[in-house]
Tab-separated table of C-alpha atoms in Angstrom:
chain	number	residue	atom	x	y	z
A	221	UNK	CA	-5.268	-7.591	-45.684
A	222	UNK	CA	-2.355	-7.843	-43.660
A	223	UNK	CA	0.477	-5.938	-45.673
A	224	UNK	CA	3.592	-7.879	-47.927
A	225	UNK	CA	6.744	-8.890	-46.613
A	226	UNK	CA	9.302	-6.658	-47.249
A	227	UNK	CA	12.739	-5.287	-45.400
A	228	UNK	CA	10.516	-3.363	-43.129
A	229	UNK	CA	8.066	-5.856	-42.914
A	230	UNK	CA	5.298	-4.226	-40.666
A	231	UNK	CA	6.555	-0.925	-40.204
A	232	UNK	CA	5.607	-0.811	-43.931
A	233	UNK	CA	1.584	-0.766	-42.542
A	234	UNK	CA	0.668	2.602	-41.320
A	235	UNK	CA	-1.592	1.411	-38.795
A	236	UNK	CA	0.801	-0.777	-37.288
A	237	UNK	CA	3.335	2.319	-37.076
A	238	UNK	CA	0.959	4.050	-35.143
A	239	UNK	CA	0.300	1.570	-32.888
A	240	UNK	CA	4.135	1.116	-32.351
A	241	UNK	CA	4.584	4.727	-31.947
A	242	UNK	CA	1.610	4.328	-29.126
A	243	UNK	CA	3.439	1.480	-27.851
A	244	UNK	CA	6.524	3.270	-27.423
A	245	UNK	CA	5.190	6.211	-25.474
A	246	UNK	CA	2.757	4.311	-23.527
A	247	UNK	CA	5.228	1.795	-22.668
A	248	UNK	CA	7.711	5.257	-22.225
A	249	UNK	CA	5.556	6.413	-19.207
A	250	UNK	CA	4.963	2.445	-17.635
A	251	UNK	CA	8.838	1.930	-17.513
A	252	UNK	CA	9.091	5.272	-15.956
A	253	UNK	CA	6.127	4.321	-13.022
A	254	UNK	CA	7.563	1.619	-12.609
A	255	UNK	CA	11.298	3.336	-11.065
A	256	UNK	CA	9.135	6.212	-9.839
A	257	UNK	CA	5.981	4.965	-7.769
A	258	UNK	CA	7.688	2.602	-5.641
A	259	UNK	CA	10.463	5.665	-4.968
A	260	UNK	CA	7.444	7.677	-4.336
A	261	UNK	CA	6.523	5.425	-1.249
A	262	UNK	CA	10.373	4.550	-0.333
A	263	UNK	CA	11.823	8.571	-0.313
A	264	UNK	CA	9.198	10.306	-0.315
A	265	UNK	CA	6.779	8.800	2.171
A	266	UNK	CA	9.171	7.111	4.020
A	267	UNK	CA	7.236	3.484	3.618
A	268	UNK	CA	8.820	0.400	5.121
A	269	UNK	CA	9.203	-3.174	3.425
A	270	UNK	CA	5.835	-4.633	4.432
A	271	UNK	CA	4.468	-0.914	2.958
A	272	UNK	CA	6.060	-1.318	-0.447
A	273	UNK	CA	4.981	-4.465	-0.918
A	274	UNK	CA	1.407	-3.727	-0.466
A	275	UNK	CA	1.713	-1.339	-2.294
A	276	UNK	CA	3.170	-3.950	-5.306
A	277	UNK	CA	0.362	-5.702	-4.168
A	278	UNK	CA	-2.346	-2.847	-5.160
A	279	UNK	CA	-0.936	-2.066	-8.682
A	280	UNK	CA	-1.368	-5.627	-9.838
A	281	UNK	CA	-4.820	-6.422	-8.020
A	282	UNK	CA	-6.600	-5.403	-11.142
A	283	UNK	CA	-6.004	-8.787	-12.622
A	284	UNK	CA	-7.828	-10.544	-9.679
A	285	UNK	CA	-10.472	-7.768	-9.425
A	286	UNK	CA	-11.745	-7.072	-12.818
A	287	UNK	CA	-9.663	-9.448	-15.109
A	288	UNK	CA	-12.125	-12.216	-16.138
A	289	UNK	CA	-15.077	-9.574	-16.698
A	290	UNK	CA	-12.684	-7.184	-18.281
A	291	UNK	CA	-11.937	-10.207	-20.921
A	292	UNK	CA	-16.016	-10.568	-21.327
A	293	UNK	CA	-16.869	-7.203	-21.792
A	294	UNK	CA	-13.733	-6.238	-24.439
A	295	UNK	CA	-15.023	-9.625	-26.808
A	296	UNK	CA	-17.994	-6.754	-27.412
A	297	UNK	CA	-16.898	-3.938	-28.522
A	298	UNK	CA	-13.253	-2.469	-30.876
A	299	UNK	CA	-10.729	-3.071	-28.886
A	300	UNK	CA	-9.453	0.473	-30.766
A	301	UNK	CA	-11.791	2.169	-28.448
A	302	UNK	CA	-10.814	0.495	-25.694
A	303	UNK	CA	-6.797	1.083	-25.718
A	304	UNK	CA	-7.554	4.973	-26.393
A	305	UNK	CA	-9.954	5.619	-23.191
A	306	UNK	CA	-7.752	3.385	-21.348
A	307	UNK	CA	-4.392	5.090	-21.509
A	308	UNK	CA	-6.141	8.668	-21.517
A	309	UNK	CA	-8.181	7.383	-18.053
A	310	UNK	CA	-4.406	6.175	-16.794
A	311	UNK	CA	-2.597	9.203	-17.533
A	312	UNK	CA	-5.325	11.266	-15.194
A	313	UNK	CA	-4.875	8.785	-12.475
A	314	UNK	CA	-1.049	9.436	-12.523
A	315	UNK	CA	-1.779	13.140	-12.846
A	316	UNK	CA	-3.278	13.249	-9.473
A	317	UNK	CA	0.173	12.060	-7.247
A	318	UNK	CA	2.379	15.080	-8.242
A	319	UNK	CA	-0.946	17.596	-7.725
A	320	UNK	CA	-1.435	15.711	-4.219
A	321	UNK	CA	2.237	15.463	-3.409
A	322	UNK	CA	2.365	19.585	-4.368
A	323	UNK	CA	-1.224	20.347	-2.388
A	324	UNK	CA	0.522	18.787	0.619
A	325	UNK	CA	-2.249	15.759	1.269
A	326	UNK	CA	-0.025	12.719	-0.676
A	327	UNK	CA	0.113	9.808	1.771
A	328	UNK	CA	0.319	5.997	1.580
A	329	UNK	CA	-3.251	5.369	1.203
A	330	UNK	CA	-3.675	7.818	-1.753
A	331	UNK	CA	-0.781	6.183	-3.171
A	332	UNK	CA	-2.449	2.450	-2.668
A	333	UNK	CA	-6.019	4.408	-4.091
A	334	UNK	CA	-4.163	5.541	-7.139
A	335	UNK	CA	-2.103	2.244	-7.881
A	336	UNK	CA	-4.948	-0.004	-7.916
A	337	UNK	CA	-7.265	2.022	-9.853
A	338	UNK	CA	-4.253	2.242	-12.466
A	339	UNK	CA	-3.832	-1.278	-12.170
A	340	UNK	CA	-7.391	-2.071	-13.155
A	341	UNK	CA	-7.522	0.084	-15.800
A	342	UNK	CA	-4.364	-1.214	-17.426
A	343	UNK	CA	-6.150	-4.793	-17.385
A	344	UNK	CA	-8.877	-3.538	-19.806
A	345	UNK	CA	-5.803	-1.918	-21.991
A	346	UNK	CA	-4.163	-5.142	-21.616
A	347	UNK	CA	-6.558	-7.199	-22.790
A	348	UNK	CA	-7.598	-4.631	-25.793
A	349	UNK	CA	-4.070	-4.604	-26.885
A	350	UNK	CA	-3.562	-8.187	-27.524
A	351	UNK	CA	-7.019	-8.656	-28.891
A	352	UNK	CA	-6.571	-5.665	-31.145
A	353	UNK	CA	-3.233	-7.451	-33.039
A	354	UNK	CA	-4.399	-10.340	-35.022
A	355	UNK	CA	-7.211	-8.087	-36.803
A	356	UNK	CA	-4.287	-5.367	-37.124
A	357	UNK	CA	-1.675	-7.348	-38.515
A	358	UNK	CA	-3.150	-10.834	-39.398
A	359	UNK	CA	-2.729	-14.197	-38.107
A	360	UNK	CA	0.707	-14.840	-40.337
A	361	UNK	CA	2.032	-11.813	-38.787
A	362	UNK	CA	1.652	-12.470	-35.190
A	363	UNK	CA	5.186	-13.683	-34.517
A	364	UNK	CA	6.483	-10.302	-36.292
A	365	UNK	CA	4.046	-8.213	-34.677
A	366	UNK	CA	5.065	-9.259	-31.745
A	367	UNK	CA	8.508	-8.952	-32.159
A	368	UNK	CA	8.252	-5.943	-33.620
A	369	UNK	CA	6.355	-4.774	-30.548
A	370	UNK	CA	8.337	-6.202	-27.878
A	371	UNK	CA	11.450	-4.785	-29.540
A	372	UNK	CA	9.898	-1.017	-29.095
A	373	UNK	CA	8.804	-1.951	-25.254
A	374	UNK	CA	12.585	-2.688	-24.635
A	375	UNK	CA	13.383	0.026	-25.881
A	376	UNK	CA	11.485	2.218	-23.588
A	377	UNK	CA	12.876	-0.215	-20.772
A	378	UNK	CA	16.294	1.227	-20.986
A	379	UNK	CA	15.399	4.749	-22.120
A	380	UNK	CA	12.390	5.099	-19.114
A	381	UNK	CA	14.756	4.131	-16.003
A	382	UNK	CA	17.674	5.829	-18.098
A	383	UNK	CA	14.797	8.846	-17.674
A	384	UNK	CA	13.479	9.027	-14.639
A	385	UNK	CA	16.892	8.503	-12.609
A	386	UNK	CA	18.040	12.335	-13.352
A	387	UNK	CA	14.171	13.377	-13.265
A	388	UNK	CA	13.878	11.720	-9.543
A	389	UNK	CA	17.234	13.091	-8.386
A	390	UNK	CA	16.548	16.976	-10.075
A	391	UNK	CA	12.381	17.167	-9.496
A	392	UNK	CA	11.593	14.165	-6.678
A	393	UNK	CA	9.908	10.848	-7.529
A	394	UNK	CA	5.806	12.288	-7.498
A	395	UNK	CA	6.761	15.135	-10.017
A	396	UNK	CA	8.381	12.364	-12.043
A	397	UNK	CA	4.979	10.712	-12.356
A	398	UNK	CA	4.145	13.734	-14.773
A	399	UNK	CA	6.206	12.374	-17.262
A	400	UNK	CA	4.433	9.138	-17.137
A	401	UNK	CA	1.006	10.827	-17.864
A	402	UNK	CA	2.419	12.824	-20.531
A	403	UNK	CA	3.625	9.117	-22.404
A	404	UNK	CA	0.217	7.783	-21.826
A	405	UNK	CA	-1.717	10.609	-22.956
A	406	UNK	CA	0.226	10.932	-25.693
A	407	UNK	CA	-0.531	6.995	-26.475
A	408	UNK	CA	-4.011	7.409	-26.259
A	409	UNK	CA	-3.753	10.150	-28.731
A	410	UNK	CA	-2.300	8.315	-31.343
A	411	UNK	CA	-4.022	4.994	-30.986
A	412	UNK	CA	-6.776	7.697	-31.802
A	413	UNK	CA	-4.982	8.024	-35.352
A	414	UNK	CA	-5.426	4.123	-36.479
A	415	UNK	CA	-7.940	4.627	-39.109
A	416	UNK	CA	-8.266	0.414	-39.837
A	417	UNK	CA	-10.906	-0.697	-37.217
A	418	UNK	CA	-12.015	-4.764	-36.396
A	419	UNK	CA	-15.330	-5.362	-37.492
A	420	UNK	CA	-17.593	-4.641	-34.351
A	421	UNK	CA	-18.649	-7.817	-33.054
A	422	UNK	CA	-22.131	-9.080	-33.757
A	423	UNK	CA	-24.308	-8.547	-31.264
A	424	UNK	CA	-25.533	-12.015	-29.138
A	425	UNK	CA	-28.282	-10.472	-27.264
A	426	UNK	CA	-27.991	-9.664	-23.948
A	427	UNK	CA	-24.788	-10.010	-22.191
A	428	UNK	CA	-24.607	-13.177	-19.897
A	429	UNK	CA	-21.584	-12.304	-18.456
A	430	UNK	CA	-21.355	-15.510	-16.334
A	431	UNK	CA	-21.993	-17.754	-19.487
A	432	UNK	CA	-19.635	-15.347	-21.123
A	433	UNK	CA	-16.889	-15.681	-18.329
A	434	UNK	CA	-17.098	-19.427	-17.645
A	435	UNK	CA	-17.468	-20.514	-21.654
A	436	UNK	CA	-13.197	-18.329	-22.201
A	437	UNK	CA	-12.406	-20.096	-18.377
A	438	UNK	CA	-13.463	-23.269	-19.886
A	439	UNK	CA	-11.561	-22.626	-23.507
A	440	UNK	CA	-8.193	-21.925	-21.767
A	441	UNK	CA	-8.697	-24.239	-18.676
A	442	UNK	CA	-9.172	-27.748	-21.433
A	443	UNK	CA	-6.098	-26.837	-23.682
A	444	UNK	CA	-3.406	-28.648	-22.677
A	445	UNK	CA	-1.169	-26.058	-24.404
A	446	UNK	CA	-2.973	-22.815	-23.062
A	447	UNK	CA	-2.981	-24.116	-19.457
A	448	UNK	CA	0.478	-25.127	-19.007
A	449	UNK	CA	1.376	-21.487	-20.440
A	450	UNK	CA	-0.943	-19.804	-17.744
A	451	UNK	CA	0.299	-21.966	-14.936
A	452	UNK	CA	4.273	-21.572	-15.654
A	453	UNK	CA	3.495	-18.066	-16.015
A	454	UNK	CA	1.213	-17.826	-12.896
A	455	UNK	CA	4.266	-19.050	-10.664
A	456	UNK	CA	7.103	-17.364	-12.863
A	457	UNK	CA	4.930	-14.078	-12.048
A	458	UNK	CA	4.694	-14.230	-8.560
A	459	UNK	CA	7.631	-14.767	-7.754
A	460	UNK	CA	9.434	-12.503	-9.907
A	461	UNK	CA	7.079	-9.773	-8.043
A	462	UNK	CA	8.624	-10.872	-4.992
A	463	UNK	CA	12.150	-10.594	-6.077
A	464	UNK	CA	11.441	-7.046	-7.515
A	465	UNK	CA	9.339	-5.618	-4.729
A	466	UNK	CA	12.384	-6.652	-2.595
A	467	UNK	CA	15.064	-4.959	-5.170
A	468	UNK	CA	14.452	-1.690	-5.274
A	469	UNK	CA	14.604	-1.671	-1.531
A	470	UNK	CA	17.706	-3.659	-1.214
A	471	UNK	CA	19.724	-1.269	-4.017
A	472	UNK	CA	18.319	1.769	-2.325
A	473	UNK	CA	18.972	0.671	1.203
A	474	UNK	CA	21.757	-2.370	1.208
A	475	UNK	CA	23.790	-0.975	-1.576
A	476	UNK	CA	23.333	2.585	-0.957
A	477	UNK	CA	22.730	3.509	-4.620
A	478	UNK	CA	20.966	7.103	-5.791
A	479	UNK	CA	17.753	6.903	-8.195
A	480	UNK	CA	20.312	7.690	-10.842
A	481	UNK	CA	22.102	5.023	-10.647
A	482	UNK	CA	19.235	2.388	-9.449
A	483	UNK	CA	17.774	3.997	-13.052
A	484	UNK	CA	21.311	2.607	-15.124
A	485	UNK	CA	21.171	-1.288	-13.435
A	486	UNK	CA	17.014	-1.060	-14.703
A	487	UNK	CA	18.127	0.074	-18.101
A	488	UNK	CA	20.262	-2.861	-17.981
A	489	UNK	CA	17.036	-5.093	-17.602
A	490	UNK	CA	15.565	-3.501	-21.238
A	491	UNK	CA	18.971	-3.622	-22.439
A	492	UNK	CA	18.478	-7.581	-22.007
A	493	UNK	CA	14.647	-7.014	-23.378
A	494	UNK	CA	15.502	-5.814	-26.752
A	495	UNK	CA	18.882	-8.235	-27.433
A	496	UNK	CA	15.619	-10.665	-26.671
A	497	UNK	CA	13.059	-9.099	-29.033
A	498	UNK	CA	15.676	-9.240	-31.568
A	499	UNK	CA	16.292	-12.968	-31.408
A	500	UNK	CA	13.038	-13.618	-30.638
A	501	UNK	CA	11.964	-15.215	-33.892
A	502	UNK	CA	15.044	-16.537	-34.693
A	503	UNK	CA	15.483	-18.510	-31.530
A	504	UNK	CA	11.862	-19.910	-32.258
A	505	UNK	CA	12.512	-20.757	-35.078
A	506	UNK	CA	15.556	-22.523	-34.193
A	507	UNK	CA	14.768	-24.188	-31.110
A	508	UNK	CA	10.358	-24.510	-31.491
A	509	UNK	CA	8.290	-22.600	-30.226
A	510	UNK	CA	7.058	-25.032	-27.335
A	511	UNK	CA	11.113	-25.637	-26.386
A	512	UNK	CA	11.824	-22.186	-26.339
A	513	UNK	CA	8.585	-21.316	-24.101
A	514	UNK	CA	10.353	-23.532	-21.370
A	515	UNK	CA	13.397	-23.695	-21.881
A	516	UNK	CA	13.977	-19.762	-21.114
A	517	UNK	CA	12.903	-19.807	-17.509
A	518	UNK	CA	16.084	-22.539	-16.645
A	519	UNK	CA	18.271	-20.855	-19.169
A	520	UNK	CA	18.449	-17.457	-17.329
A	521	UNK	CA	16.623	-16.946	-13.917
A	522	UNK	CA	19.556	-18.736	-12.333
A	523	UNK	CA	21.375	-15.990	-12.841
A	524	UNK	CA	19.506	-13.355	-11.001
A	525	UNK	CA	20.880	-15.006	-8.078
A	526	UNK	CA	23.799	-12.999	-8.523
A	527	UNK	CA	22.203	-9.971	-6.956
A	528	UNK	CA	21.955	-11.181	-3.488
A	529	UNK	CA	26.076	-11.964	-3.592
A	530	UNK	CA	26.622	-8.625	-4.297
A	531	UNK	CA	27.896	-6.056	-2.153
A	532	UNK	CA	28.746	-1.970	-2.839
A	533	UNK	CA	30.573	-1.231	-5.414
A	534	UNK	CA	31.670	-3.150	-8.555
A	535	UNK	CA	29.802	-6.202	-8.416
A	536	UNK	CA	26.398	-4.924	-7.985
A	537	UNK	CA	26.764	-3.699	-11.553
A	538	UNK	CA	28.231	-7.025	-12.301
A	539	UNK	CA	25.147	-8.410	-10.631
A	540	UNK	CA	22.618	-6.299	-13.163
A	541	UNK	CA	24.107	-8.807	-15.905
A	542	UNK	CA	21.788	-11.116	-14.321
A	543	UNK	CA	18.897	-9.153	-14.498
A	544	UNK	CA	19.425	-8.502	-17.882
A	545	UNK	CA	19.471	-11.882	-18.672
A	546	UNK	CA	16.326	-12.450	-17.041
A	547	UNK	CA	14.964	-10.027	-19.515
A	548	UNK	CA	16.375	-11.637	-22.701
A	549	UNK	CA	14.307	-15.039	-21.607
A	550	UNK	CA	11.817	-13.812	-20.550
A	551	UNK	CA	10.790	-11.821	-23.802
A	552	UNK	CA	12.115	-14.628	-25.974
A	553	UNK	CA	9.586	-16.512	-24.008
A	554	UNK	CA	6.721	-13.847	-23.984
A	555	UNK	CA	7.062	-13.749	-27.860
A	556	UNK	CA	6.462	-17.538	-28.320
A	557	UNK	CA	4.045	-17.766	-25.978
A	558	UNK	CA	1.500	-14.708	-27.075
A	559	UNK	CA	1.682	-15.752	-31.085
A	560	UNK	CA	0.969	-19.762	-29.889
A	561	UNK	CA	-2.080	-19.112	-27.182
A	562	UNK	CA	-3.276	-16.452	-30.399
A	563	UNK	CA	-2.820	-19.119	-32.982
A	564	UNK	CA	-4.965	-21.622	-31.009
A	565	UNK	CA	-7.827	-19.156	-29.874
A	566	UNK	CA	-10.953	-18.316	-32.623
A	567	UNK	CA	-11.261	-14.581	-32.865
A	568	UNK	CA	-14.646	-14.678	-31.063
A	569	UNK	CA	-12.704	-15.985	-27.833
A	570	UNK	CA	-9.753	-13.697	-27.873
A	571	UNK	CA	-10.073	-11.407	-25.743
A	572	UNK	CA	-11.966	-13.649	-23.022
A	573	UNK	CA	-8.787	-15.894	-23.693
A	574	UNK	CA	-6.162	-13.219	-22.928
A	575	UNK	CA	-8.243	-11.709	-19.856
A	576	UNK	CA	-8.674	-15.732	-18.587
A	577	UNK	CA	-4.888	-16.348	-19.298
A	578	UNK	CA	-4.090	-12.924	-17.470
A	579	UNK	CA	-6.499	-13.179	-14.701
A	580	UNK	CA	-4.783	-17.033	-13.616
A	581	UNK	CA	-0.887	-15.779	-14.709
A	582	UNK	CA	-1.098	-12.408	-13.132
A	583	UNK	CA	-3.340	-13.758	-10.185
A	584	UNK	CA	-0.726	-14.867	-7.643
A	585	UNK	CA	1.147	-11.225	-8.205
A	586	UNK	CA	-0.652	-9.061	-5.671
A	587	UNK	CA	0.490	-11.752	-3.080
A	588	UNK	CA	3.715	-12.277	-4.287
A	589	UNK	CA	4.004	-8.370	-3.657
A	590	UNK	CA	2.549	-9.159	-0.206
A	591	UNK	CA	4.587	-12.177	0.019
A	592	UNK	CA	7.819	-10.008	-1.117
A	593	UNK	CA	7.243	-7.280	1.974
A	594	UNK	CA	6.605	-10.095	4.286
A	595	UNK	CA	9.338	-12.086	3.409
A	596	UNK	CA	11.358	-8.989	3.208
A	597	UNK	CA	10.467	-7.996	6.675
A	598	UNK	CA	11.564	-11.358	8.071
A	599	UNK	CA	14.453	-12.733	5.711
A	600	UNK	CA	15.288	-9.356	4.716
A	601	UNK	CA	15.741	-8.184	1.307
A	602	UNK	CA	18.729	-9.876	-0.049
A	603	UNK	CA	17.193	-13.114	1.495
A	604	UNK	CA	13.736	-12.761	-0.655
A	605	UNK	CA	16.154	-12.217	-3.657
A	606	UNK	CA	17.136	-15.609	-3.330
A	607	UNK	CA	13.907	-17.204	-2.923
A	608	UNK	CA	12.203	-15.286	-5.575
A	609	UNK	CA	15.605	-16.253	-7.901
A	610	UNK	CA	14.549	-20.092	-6.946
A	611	UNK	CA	10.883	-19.724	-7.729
A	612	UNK	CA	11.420	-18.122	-11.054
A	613	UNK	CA	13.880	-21.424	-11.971
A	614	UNK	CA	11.086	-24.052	-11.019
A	615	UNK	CA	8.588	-22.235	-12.884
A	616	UNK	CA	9.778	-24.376	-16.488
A	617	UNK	CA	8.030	-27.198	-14.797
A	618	UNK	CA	4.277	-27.089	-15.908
A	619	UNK	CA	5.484	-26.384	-19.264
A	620	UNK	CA	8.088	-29.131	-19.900
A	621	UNK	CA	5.340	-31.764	-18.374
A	622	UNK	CA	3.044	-30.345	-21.045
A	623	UNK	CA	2.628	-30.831	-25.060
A	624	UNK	CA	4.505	-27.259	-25.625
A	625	UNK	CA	7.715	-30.018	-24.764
A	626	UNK	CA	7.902	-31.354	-28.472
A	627	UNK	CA	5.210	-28.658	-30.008
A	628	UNK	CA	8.572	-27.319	-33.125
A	629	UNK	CA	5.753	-25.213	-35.079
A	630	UNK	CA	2.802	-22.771	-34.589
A	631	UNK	CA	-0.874	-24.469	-35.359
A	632	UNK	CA	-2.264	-23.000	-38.902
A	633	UNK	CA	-5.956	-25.359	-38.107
A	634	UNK	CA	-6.874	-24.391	-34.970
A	635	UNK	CA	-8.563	-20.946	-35.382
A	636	UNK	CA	-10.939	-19.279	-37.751
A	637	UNK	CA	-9.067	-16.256	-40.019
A	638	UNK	CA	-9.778	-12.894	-39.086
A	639	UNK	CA	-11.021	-10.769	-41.158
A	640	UNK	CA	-9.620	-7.114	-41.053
A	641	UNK	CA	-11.330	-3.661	-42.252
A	642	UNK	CA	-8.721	-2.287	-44.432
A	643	UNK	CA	-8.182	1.498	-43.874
A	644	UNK	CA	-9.778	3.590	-46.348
């Protein structure tokens, strides 16, 4: 049974504590990657703008590789299981940068080799992790579970580029990486510590992976709800990959900024995260949970078009205000979202739901990394800034032309209740 409300609400649950302490150091060594890899290919390898995007491109081609299977396959089996060999697999695959950076043979194409296979395996955790919450927490306690849990991951946002600024500027950008596999390892580790487990799913005879696939494509693809969410997200996604493949290149090279101080203006970003995860349930509360979904996009991408005006010195830490912004919506956004497309998806489906919703959202990123060194390469980087500021605006549309317009409340009639092994 999901446990009473109280002033700690969740954090009363030791389960859920140990999955937000596995949050937090997972999350720890993602925020850090994300500074460090790219820095890896920019400093260290001396990769040009068509380079780094490609190499944007290969961490996110998981989702087009492996995410609608990865959604089939996770519906049958724990999802527990899952998240631990996941994040243990990930923190090996990070392990081997620093050891081929140190034995002299690091180049581009391991770095492409290592980001991909990273990438794929972080669908499968991806898709665990959101499947794993409802049985965790309970279908009441979705909106504070993922709160809770989005509070934690900004956190890490402005303690992991906070981080890895010194460690790049003392150790260089592929020993950095080590830090990363420590936080994952040491997520696996204590996901390995949640003693409630889901029921295992009941067997349905052999897998039919392509009956399995199309039946959660079909699901997602026929509510109205679910598919405006997916395509709003599909185009807010690739075009905030564009802006960011571009960014780090334009604060390293346009602004002339050191990793330490590239790491502060990031921090900024999860300063604007956890002011969102914060508000999060207020603000849907307040405004509904379909308003709020796209109404966050218009509210605060606009803003990130302050980066592009700014030139060294002062204002390109006025600038980060932007980006921090950008991170308030979009979590207030991301919080909404993930508790409605769970509230409207039968337990059976959930995990072929999140990989569908994943595979279409996250689909257009690997080319909006592509599109970000390309249009880097041509417009140059402060000129992608403003085009991926403009996308990100525009991407409202599907939802406000959708149901989520006047949809105030979550749906209590819409999915089955899960049922929950308590721990013993």
């Amino acid at each position: 049974m999901p446990p009473r409300p109280s002033r700690l609400g969740l954090l009363r649950d030791r389960d859920f504590r140990r999955l937000f302490a596995a949050t937090a150091f997972g999350q720890l060594g993602d925020r850090i990657v994300f500074l460090a890899l790219p820095l890896v290919g920019i400093a260290s390898l001396n990769a040009d703008e068509f380079q780094v995007g490609l190499l944007t491109a290969m961490t996110t081609a998981g989702s087009l590789l492996v995410g609608l299977p990865a959604g089939a396959w996770v519906d049958r089996v724990r999802k527990r299981s899952v998240m631990i060999s996941t994040d243990l697999a990930r923190a090996l695959v990070l392990l081997t940068i620093p050891l081929g950076w140190w034995a002299g043979l690091l180049s581009i194409w391991w770095l492409y080799a290592a980001a991909l296979l990273h990438g794929m395996l972080t669908v499968f955790f991806d898709v665990a992790y959101v499947s794993h919450l409802p049985h965790l927490v309970g279908r009441d306690h979705l909106v504070e579970g993922h709160s809770k849990l989005s509070a934690i991951r900004s956190v890490t946002s402005i303690g992991g580029p906070t981080m890895a600024g010194p460690l790049v500027v003392l150790i260089g950008a592929p020993a950095t990486l080590l830090a990363s596999s420590a936080g994952m390892a040491v997520s696996g580790l204590l996901a390995l510590t949640i003693r409630g487990r889901e029921p295992k799913p009941e067997p349905s005879g052999r897998p039919r992976w392509g009956a399995e696939i199309k039946e959660g494509l079909g699901f997602v693809l026929r509510q109205p709800v679910l598919r405006a969410i997916m395509m709003g997200d599909a185009m807010f996604n690739s075009f905030l990959v564009m802006y960011q493949t571009m960014l780090l290149v334009f604060l390293d090279r346009e602004m002339g900024l050191r990793p330490f101080a590239i790491g502060l203006i990031l921090s900024g970003m999860g300063c604007g995260a956890l002011l969102g995860a914060l508000v999060a349930t207020r603000i849907s509360k307040w405004v509904g949970h379909g308003p709020v979904i796209w109404l966050a996009a218009p509210a605060t991408c606009p803003l990130t078009a302050l980066m592009p005006l700014a030139r060294p010195g002062w204002s390109v830490y006025a600038a980060a205000i932007g980006l921090a912004m950008l991170s308030m919506g979009g979590v207030v956004r991301v919080v909404a979202q993930s508790s409605l497309q769970q509230a409207l998806t039968p337990d059976r489906l959930m995990g072929r739901m999140s990989a569908t919703a994943r595979f279409v959202s996250w689909g257009g990123i690997p080319f909006g990394g592509i599109m970000g060194g390309v249009s880097g390469s041509v417009f140059g980087a402060a000129g992608t800034l403003w085009i991926g500021a403009a996308g990100m605006t525009l991407s409202f549309l599907p939802n406000v032309l959708s149901p989520l317009r006047a949809m105030r409340a979550l749906p209590t009639d819409n999915a089955p209740s899960s049922s929950v092994e308590t721990p013993g």
